[in-house]
Coordinates of N, CA and C in Angstrom, one line a residue:
Q1 N 0.4 -0.8 0.0 CA -0.1 -0.3 0.2 C 0.9 1.2 -0.2
D2 N 0.0 2.4 -0.5 CA 0.9 3.6 -0.7 C 1.6 4.3 0.6
S3 N 2.2 4.8 1.2 CA 2.2 5.8 2.0 C 1.5 6.0 2.7
S4 N 0.5 6.0 3.7 CA -0.2 7.8 4.3 C -0.2 8.3 5.8
S5 N 0.7 8.6 5.7 CA 0.6 8.9 7.3 C 2.5 10.3 6.4
P6 N 2.9 11.3 7.0 CA 3.6 12.3 6.7 C 5.2 11.2 6.3
L7 N 5.1 10.4 8.0 CA 6.9 9.1 8.1 C 6.6 8.5 7.2
M8 N 5.9 8.5 7.1 CA 5.8 7.3 6.3 C 6.1 7.7 5.1
E9 N 5.4 9.2 4.5 CA 6.5 8.7 3.0 C 8.0 9.5 3.3
Q10 N 8.3 10.1 4.0 CA 9.2 9.9 4.5 C 10.8 9.1 4.7
L11 N 10.6 7.6 4.9 CA 11.0 6.9 5.0 C 10.8 6.1 3.2
N12 N 9.9 6.4 2.6 CA 10.0 6.3 1.4 C 11.7 7.2 0.5
F13 N 11.2 8.6 0.8 CA 12.0 9.9 0.0 C 13.3 8.9 0.5
F14 N 13.5 8.8 2.0 CA 15.2 7.9 2.3 C 15.9 6.3 1.7
H15 N 14.9 6.2 1.8 CA 14.5 5.0 0.9 C 14.9 4.7 -0.6
D16 N 14.6 5.3 -1.3 CA 15.3 6.5 -2.8 C 15.8 6.9 -2.5
H17 N 16.6 7.8 -1.9 CA 18.2 8.2 -1.4 C 19.0 7.0 -1.5
T18 N 18.8 6.7 -0.1 CA 20.4 5.2 -0.2 C 20.1 4.3 -0.9
L19 N 19.2 4.4 -2.2 CA 19.3 3.8 -3.3 C 19.9 4.0 -4.7
L20 N 20.0 5.3 -4.7 CA 20.8 6.0 -5.6 C 22.1 6.0 -5.2
I21 N 22.2 6.7 -4.1 CA 23.8 6.5 -3.5 C 24.5 5.0 -3.6
L22 N 23.6 3.9 -3.5 CA 24.0 2.9 -3.3 C 24.7 2.3 -5.5
T23 N 22.6 3.0 -6.1 CA 23.6 2.8 -8.1 C 24.3 4.0 -7.9
M24 N 25.1 4.3 -7.7 CA 26.5 5.2 -7.9 C 27.7 4.7 -7.4
I25 N 28.0 3.7 -6.4 CA 28.3 3.5 -6.1 C 29.3 2.5 -6.8
T26 N 27.8 1.1 -6.9 CA 28.0 0.2 -7.6 C 28.5 0.1 -9.1
I27 N 27.7 1.1 -9.8 CA 27.8 1.6 -11.1 C 29.6 2.0 -11.0
L28 N 30.1 2.5 -10.6 CA 31.8 3.0 -10.2 C 32.3 1.9 -9.4
V29 N 32.7 0.7 -9.3 CA 33.2 0.1 -8.1 C 33.3 -0.3 -9.5
G30 N 32.4 -1.0 -10.8 CA 32.0 -1.8 -11.7 C 33.0 -1.3 -12.8
Y31 N 32.5 -0.2 -12.6 CA 33.1 0.6 -13.5 C 35.2 0.5 -14.0
I32 N 34.9 0.4 -12.4 CA 37.4 0.3 -12.0 C 37.2 -0.7 -12.5
M33 N 36.2 -1.7 -12.1 CA 37.0 -3.5 -12.1 C 37.3 -3.7 -13.1
G34 N 36.6 -3.0 -13.8 CA 35.8 -3.4 -15.6 C 37.5 -2.6 -16.2
M35 N 37.6 -1.4 -15.6 CA 38.6 -0.9 -16.4 C 40.5 -1.8 -16.2
L36 N 40.0 -1.9 -14.9 CA 40.9 -3.3 -14.3 C 41.5 -4.5 -14.8
M37 N 40.1 -5.2 -15.5 CA 40.0 -5.9 -16.1 C 41.0 -5.7 -17.6
F38 N 40.8 -4.9 -18.5 CA 40.4 -5.1 -20.2 C 42.1 -3.8 -19.7
N39 N 42.8 -3.2 -19.3 CA 43.8 -1.6 -19.0 C 44.6 -2.8 -19.6
Q40 N 45.8 -2.3 -20.4 CA 46.5 -2.5 -21.4 C 47.8 -2.4 -20.5
F41 N 48.3 -1.2 -19.8 CA 49.1 0.1 -19.0 C 49.2 -0.5 -17.5
T42 N 50.5 -0.1 -17.5 CA 51.2 -0.3 -16.9 C 51.2 1.1 -15.8
N43 N 52.2 1.9 -15.2 CA 52.7 3.0 -14.5 C 54.4 2.6 -13.7
R44 N 55.0 2.6 -15.1 CA 56.1 2.3 -13.9 C 57.1 3.2 -12.4
F45 N 56.6 3.9 -12.7 CA 56.6 5.3 -11.2 C 55.9 4.5 -10.0
L46 N 54.6 4.1 -10.0 CA 54.2 3.9 -9.6 C 54.6 3.5 -8.4
L47 N 54.6 3.9 -6.9 CA 55.7 3.5 -5.5 C 54.1 3.1 -4.7
H48 N 54.0 4.1 -4.7 CA 52.6 4.4 -3.6 C 52.0 5.9 -3.4
G49 N 50.4 5.9 -3.0 CA 49.7 6.9 -4.1 C 48.7 7.8 -2.7
Q50 N 49.4 8.4 -2.5 CA 48.6 8.3 -0.8 C 47.6 10.2 -1.2
T51 N 47.4 10.8 -2.2 CA 46.5 11.6 -2.5 C 45.3 10.2 -2.6
I52 N 45.2 9.7 -3.6 CA 44.0 7.9 -4.1 C 43.9 7.8 -2.9
E53 N 44.9 7.2 -1.8 CA 43.8 7.1 -0.7 C 43.8 8.0 0.3
I54 N 44.3 9.2 0.2 CA 43.4 10.3 1.3 C 41.9 10.0 0.3
I55 N 41.9 9.6 -0.8 CA 40.6 10.6 -1.2 C 39.9 8.5 -1.4
W56 N 40.1 7.9 -1.8 CA 39.2 6.6 -1.3 C 38.7 6.0 0.2
T57 N 39.7 6.7 0.9 CA 39.4 6.3 2.1 C 38.3 7.9 3.2
V58 N 38.7 8.9 2.7 CA 37.2 10.4 2.9 C 36.5 10.1 2.0
L59 N 36.5 9.6 0.8 CA 35.3 10.1 -0.3 C 33.7 9.3 1.0
P60 N 34.5 7.8 1.2 CA 32.9 7.2 1.7 C 32.6 7.8 3.8
A61 N 33.8 8.2 4.1 CA 33.5 8.7 5.4 C 32.2 9.5 4.8
I62 N 32.7 10.7 3.5 CA 31.5 11.2 3.1 C 30.2 11.0 3.2
I63 N 30.1 9.8 2.2 CA 29.1 9.2 1.7 C 28.4 8.8 2.6
L64 N 28.8 8.0 4.6 CA 28.3 7.3 5.0 C 27.3 8.3 6.2
M65 N 27.6 10.3 5.3 CA 27.4 10.6 6.4 C 26.2 11.5 6.1
F66 N 26.3 11.3 4.4 CA 25.0 11.4 4.0 C 24.4 10.8 3.3
I67 N 23.5 9.4 4.4 CA 23.1 8.6 4.4 C 22.5 8.4 6.8
A68 N 23.6 9.1 7.2 CA 23.6 8.4 8.8 C 22.9 9.2 8.6
F69 N 23.0 10.4 8.5 CA 22.4 12.0 8.8 C 20.8 12.3 8.8
P70 N 20.5 11.4 7.1 CA 18.6 11.9 6.8 C 18.5 9.8 8.0
S71 N 18.7 9.4 8.4 CA 18.5 8.5 9.3 C 18.8 8.5 10.7
L72 N 19.5 8.9 11.1 CA 19.5 9.3 12.8 C 18.0 10.6 12.5
R73 N 17.8 11.3 11.9 CA 16.6 12.4 11.6 C 15.1 11.3 12.2
L74 N 15.3 10.6 11.3 CA 13.8 10.2 11.4 C 14.3 8.9 11.5
L75 N 14.8 8.1 12.7 CA 14.6 8.1 13.7 C 14.0 9.0 15.3
Y76 N 14.5 9.4 15.0 CA 14.4 11.2 16.5 C 13.5 11.0 15.5
L77 N 12.8 12.0 15.2 CA 10.8 11.8 14.4 C 9.8 10.6 14.9
M78 N 11.0 9.7 14.4 CA 9.7 8.5 14.8 C 9.2 8.7 16.2
D79 N 10.8 8.5 16.9 CA 9.9 8.8 19.1 C 9.7 9.6 19.2
E80 N 9.4 11.1 18.0 CA 8.4 12.0 18.6 C 6.7 11.8 19.0
I81 N 6.8 12.4 20.9 CA 5.5 12.1 20.6 C 4.9 14.2 21.2
N82 N 3.8 13.6 21.0 CA 3.2 15.3 20.4 C 1.6 15.3 21.1
T83 N 1.4 16.1 21.5 CA 0.2 15.6 21.8 C -1.3 15.0 21.8
P84 N -1.7 14.3 21.6 CA -2.2 13.3 20.2 C -3.3 13.5 21.3
S85 N -4.3 13.5 20.3 CA -6.0 13.8 20.0 C -6.8 13.0 20.5
I86 N -6.3 11.4 20.6 CA -6.7 10.2 20.8 C -5.5 9.0 21.0
T87 N -6.0 8.2 22.0 CA -5.4 6.7 22.2 C -6.6 6.3 22.1
L88 N -5.3 5.4 22.1 CA -6.2 4.1 21.2 C -5.4 2.5 22.0
K89 N -5.7 1.0 22.4 CA -4.6 1.1 23.7 C -4.9 -1.1 23.0
S90 N -4.2 -1.1 22.2 CA -4.0 -2.3 20.9 C -3.4 -3.0 22.2
I91 N -4.3 -4.8 22.4 CA -4.1 -5.5 23.6 C -3.3 -6.6 21.9
G92 N -2.0 -8.0 22.6 CA -1.7 -8.7 21.1 C -2.8 -9.7 22.3
H93 N -3.2 -11.0 21.4 CA -3.6 -11.8 22.4 C -3.2 -12.9 21.1
Q94 N -2.5 -14.7 21.8 CA -3.2 -15.4 20.8 C -3.8 -15.7 20.8
W95 N -4.8 -16.2 19.3 CA -3.9 -14.5 18.1 C -5.2 -14.3 17.8
Y96 N -5.5 -13.0 18.3 CA -6.2 -12.7 17.7 C -6.0 -11.1 18.7
W97 N -6.2 -9.8 18.3 CA -5.9 -8.8 17.9 C -7.5 -7.8 19.4
S98 N -6.8 -7.5 21.1 CA -8.2 -6.5 21.6 C -8.1 -5.2 21.4
Y99 N -9.4 -3.8 21.5 CA -8.5 -3.0 21.3 C -9.5 -2.5 22.6
E100 N -8.6 -1.1 23.4 CA -10.0 -0.1 24.2 C -9.1 1.2 23.9
Y101 N -10.5 2.2 23.5 CA -10.0 3.8 23.4 C -10.6 3.9 24.3
S102 N -8.9 4.5 25.0 CA -8.9 4.6 26.5 C -9.9 6.0 26.8
D103 N -10.2 7.3 26.0 CA -11.0 8.9 25.9 C -11.8 8.2 27.0
F104 N -12.9 7.5 25.7 CA -14.4 6.7 26.6 C -14.2 6.1 27.5
L105 N -15.5 5.8 27.9 CA -15.9 4.7 28.7 C -16.9 3.5 28.1
N106 N -15.9 2.0 28.6 CA -16.2 0.8 27.8 C -16.5 1.3 26.9
L107 N -15.4 1.3 25.9 CA -15.2 1.6 24.3 C -13.8 -0.1 24.0
E108 N -14.0 -0.8 23.7 CA -13.5 -1.9 23.7 C -14.3 -3.2 23.2
F109 N -13.0 -3.9 21.7 CA -13.3 -4.8 21.2 C -12.3 -6.0 21.3
D110 N -13.2 -7.6 20.9 CA -12.3 -7.4 20.2 C -12.0 -8.2 18.6
S111 N -10.5 -8.5 17.4 CA -11.3 -8.1 16.3 C -10.7 -9.4 15.7
Y112 N -11.1 -10.0 15.3 CA -10.7 -12.1 14.8 C -11.3 -12.1 13.4
M113 N -9.5 -12.8 13.1 CA -9.3 -12.6 11.4 C -10.3 -13.2 10.5
V114 N -12.0 -13.1 9.5 CA -12.6 -13.4 9.6 C -12.4 -14.8 8.4
P115 N -12.8 -16.9 8.7 CA -11.8 -17.1 8.2 C -12.9 -17.2 6.7
T116 N -12.1 -18.1 6.0 CA -12.0 -18.0 4.7 C -13.1 -18.6 3.9
N117 N -14.7 -19.2 4.8 CA -14.8 -19.7 4.2 C -16.9 -18.6 4.7
E118 N -16.1 -17.8 4.8 CA -17.4 -16.7 6.5 C -17.2 -15.1 5.2
L119 N -15.6 -15.2 4.3 CA -15.4 -13.7 3.2 C -16.1 -13.2 2.3
E120 N -17.1 -12.4 2.5 CA -17.9 -12.2 1.4 C -16.6 -12.2 0.7
M121 N -17.9 -11.2 -0.7 CA -17.2 -11.4 -1.8 C -16.2 -9.8 -2.1
S122 N -16.6 -8.8 -1.0 CA -15.5 -7.7 -1.4 C -14.3 -8.1 -0.3
G123 N -14.7 -9.0 0.6 CA -13.4 -8.9 1.5 C -11.4 -9.2 0.9
F124 N -11.5 -9.5 2.0 CA -9.0 -9.6 1.8 C -9.1 -10.5 2.1
R125 N -8.9 -12.6 1.7 CA -8.5 -13.4 2.6 C -6.6 -13.6 3.0
L126 N -7.2 -13.8 4.0 CA -6.4 -14.2 5.9 C -6.1 -12.2 6.1
L127 N -6.8 -10.9 5.7 CA -6.5 -9.2 6.0 C -7.3 -9.0 7.3
D128 N -9.0 -9.2 6.5 CA -9.7 -8.6 7.1 C -10.4 -9.4 8.6
V129 N -10.7 -8.8 9.1 CA -11.4 -8.6 10.1 C -13.1 -8.4 11.3
D130 N -13.6 -8.8 11.7 CA -14.8 -8.9 11.4 C -14.9 -7.5 12.6
N131 N -13.7 -6.9 13.6 CA -14.2 -5.8 14.2 C -13.2 -4.9 14.3
R132 N -13.4 -4.2 12.6 CA -12.1 -2.6 12.3 C -12.3 -2.1 13.3
I133 N -10.8 -0.6 13.4 CA -10.4 0.5 14.0 C -10.6 0.9 13.0
V134 N -11.3 2.9 13.8 CA -12.1 3.4 13.3 C -10.9 4.7 13.6
L135 N -10.3 5.4 13.0 CA -9.3 6.2 13.6 C -9.6 7.7 13.4
P136 N -10.0 8.9 13.8 CA -9.6 10.3 12.6 C -8.8 10.7 12.1
M137 N -9.1 11.0 10.5 CA -7.7 11.3 9.8 C -6.8 12.3 10.9
N138 N -5.3 13.4 10.0 CA -5.1 14.0 10.1 C -5.3 14.7 11.0
N139 N -5.4 14.3 13.0 CA -4.3 14.3 14.1 C -4.1 13.3 14.3
Q140 N -2.8 14.0 16.1 CA -2.3 13.4 15.9 C -2.5 11.0 17.7
I141 N -2.5 10.9 16.3 CA -2.9 8.9 17.3 C -2.0 8.9 17.9
R142 N -2.3 8.6 19.5 CA -1.2 7.8 19.6 C -1.5 6.5 19.9
I143 N -1.3 5.6 20.3 CA -1.6 3.9 20.4 C -0.2 3.4 21.7
L144 N -1.7 2.9 22.5 CA -0.9 2.4 23.5 C -0.5 0.5 22.9
V145 N 0.5 -0.5 23.2 CA 0.8 -1.3 22.6 C 1.5 -2.9 23.9
T146 N 0.4 -3.4 24.6 CA 1.4 -5.0 25.2 C -0.2 -6.4 25.0
A147 N 0.7 -7.2 25.0 CA 1.1 -8.3 24.8 C -0.1 -9.0 26.8
T148 N -0.6 -10.2 26.5 CA -1.0 -11.1 27.1 C 0.0 -12.5 28.0
D149 N 0.0 -13.2 26.4 CA 0.9 -14.0 26.5 C 2.3 -14.2 26.1
V150 N 2.3 -13.9 24.7 CA 4.2 -13.5 24.3 C 3.9 -12.7 23.5
L151 N 5.1 -12.3 23.0 CA 5.7 -11.2 22.1 C 4.8 -11.3 20.8
H152 N 4.2 -10.7 20.4 CA 3.5 -10.7 19.2 C 4.5 -8.1 18.8
S153 N 4.1 -8.3 17.5 CA 4.1 -6.7 17.0 C 3.3 -6.1 16.5
W154 N 2.5 -5.0 16.8 CA 1.4 -4.2 16.0 C 2.1 -3.4 14.5
T155 N 1.7 -4.0 13.1 CA 2.9 -3.6 12.1 C 1.2 -3.1 11.5
I156 N 1.6 -1.9 10.6 CA 0.6 -1.3 9.7 C 2.5 -0.1 8.9
P157 N 2.1 -1.1 7.8 CA 3.5 -0.7 6.7 C 3.1 0.7 6.7
S158 N 1.8 1.0 5.8 CA 1.0 2.3 4.8 C 1.7 3.1 6.1
L159 N 1.3 2.8 7.1 CA 1.5 3.5 7.9 C 2.8 4.1 8.5
G160 N 3.6 3.5 8.2 CA 5.4 3.4 9.1 C 5.4 2.9 9.9
V161 N 4.8 2.4 11.2 CA 4.4 1.4 12.3 C 4.6 0.7 11.7
K162 N 5.4 0.5 13.7 CA 5.3 -1.3 13.7 C 5.8 -1.1 15.4
V163 N 5.7 -1.5 16.5 CA 4.9 -2.1 17.0 C 5.8 -2.8 18.2
D164 N 6.3 -3.6 19.6 CA 6.2 -4.9 19.6 C 5.2 -4.7 20.8
A165 N 4.4 -5.0 20.8 CA 3.9 -6.2 21.9 C 4.1 -7.1 23.4
T166 N 5.0 -6.5 24.6 CA 5.1 -7.7 24.6 C 4.8 -7.7 25.9
P167 N 4.7 -9.1 26.7 CA 4.1 -8.8 28.0 C 4.2 -8.0 29.3
G168 N 3.4 -7.5 29.3 CA 3.9 -6.4 31.3 C 4.9 -5.1 30.0
R169 N 4.8 -4.4 29.5 CA 5.1 -4.0 29.3 C 4.0 -2.7 28.4
L170 N 4.3 -1.7 28.8 CA 3.6 -0.9 27.6 C 4.8 0.2 26.3
N171 N 4.3 0.1 25.1 CA 4.9 1.2 24.5 C 3.8 1.7 23.3
Q172 N 4.7 3.1 24.2 CA 3.4 3.3 22.8 C 4.5 3.8 21.4
I173 N 3.5 4.8 20.2 CA 3.6 5.3 19.1 C 3.0 7.4 18.4
N174 N 3.4 7.1 17.8 CA 2.4 8.5 17.6 C 2.4 8.1 16.0
F175 N 1.2 8.6 15.0 CA 1.5 9.5 14.0 C 0.5 9.4 13.7
I176 N 0.3 10.4 12.3 CA -1.1 10.9 11.7 C -0.9 10.4 10.6
I177 N -2.8 9.5 10.5 CA -3.4 10.0 8.0 C -3.4 10.2 8.1
N178 N -3.0 10.6 7.1 CA -3.1 11.9 6.4 C -4.0 11.5 5.9
R179 N -4.4 10.9 5.0 CA -5.8 10.9 3.7 C -7.0 9.8 4.0
P180 N -7.4 9.6 3.8 CA -9.0 8.4 4.5 C -8.8 7.5 3.5
G181 N -8.6 6.1 4.4 CA -8.3 4.7 3.6 C -8.7 3.4 4.1
L182 N -8.1 2.4 4.3 CA -8.4 1.3 5.0 C -6.8 0.2 4.7
F183 N -6.3 0.6 5.9 CA -5.3 0.0 6.0 C -4.7 -0.6 6.7
F184 N -3.9 -1.8 6.3 CA -3.4 -3.1 6.5 C -2.7 -3.7 6.8
G185 N -3.2 -4.1 8.1 CA -1.5 -4.6 9.0 C -1.7 -6.1 9.2
Q186 N -0.6 -6.9 10.5 CA -0.4 -8.0 10.2 C 0.5 -8.1 11.4
C187 N 0.3 -9.0 12.1 CA 1.5 -9.8 13.2 C 2.6 -9.3 13.2
S188 N 3.6 -8.7 13.8 CA 4.9 -9.0 13.1 C 6.3 -9.5 13.6
E189 N 4.9 -10.3 14.2 CA 6.1 -11.1 15.7 C 6.0 -12.5 15.8
I190 N 6.6 -13.7 15.4 CA 6.3 -15.3 15.7 C 5.7 -15.4 16.5
C191 N 4.8 -15.5 16.3 CA 4.0 -15.2 18.0 C 2.8 -17.1 18.1
G192 N 3.7 -17.6 17.9 CA 2.7 -20.1 18.0 C 2.3 -20.0 16.3
A193 N 0.9 -21.3 16.4 CA 0.4 -21.7 16.1 C 0.1 -20.5 14.5
N194 N -0.8 -19.7 15.3 CA -2.2 -19.1 14.5 C -1.5 -17.4 14.1
H195 N -0.1 -17.5 13.7 CA 1.0 -15.8 13.4 C 0.4 -15.4 12.0
S196 N -0.3 -16.6 11.5 CA -0.5 -15.7 9.8 C -1.5 -14.8 10.3
F197 N -2.2 -15.2 11.1 CA -3.9 -15.0 11.1 C -4.3 -14.6 12.8
M198 N -3.7 -13.3 12.3 CA -4.2 -12.7 13.0 C -3.8 -10.5 12.3
P199 N -4.7 -10.3 11.4 CA -4.3 -9.1 10.6 C -4.6 -8.1 11.5
I200 N -4.7 -6.7 11.3 CA -5.6 -5.6 11.8 C -6.0 -4.3 10.1
V201 N -7.1 -4.2 11.1 CA -7.6 -3.6 9.4 C -7.8 -1.9 10.7

């Protein structure tokens, strides 16, 4: 799915940026190796080349900085917690999710995968659930994630969200949905026999 949050857009841009750097390095090294294979000339006077050694030590360090700084910026942005408009608590079980809207009284429900034999024609096999989460767009949303039994991981790729659900521990993450839509995710931590069958919608 396409990105649906500002952070995921930034992650996409970072991926493309890094891929471009990798492509340039691969082409350059490939070209140099090709020239080495087919070059007929030798330099009789070349005993040491300190200039070139300085260049090929300093240049990779600079290139690494062009990858490291945007990466660190994103890492800190993803941990930033702004004032949330709404809080959703997500609890992982074997093998379903249960949700609590903490801002309202007694608003909680379980969310199970719809079995293939009960699926409507418009449904998505192994991805649809009986009770979907509803969240507002263009609002800061905080998700609190925990588990009751084993490790799970609450993941929605198109929102750039992936949080471990650990028993006895509360993890939180913050995001904004910047367009309306239906967003799918799955548990991303191997949690037993039915690990593949606890989707998030």
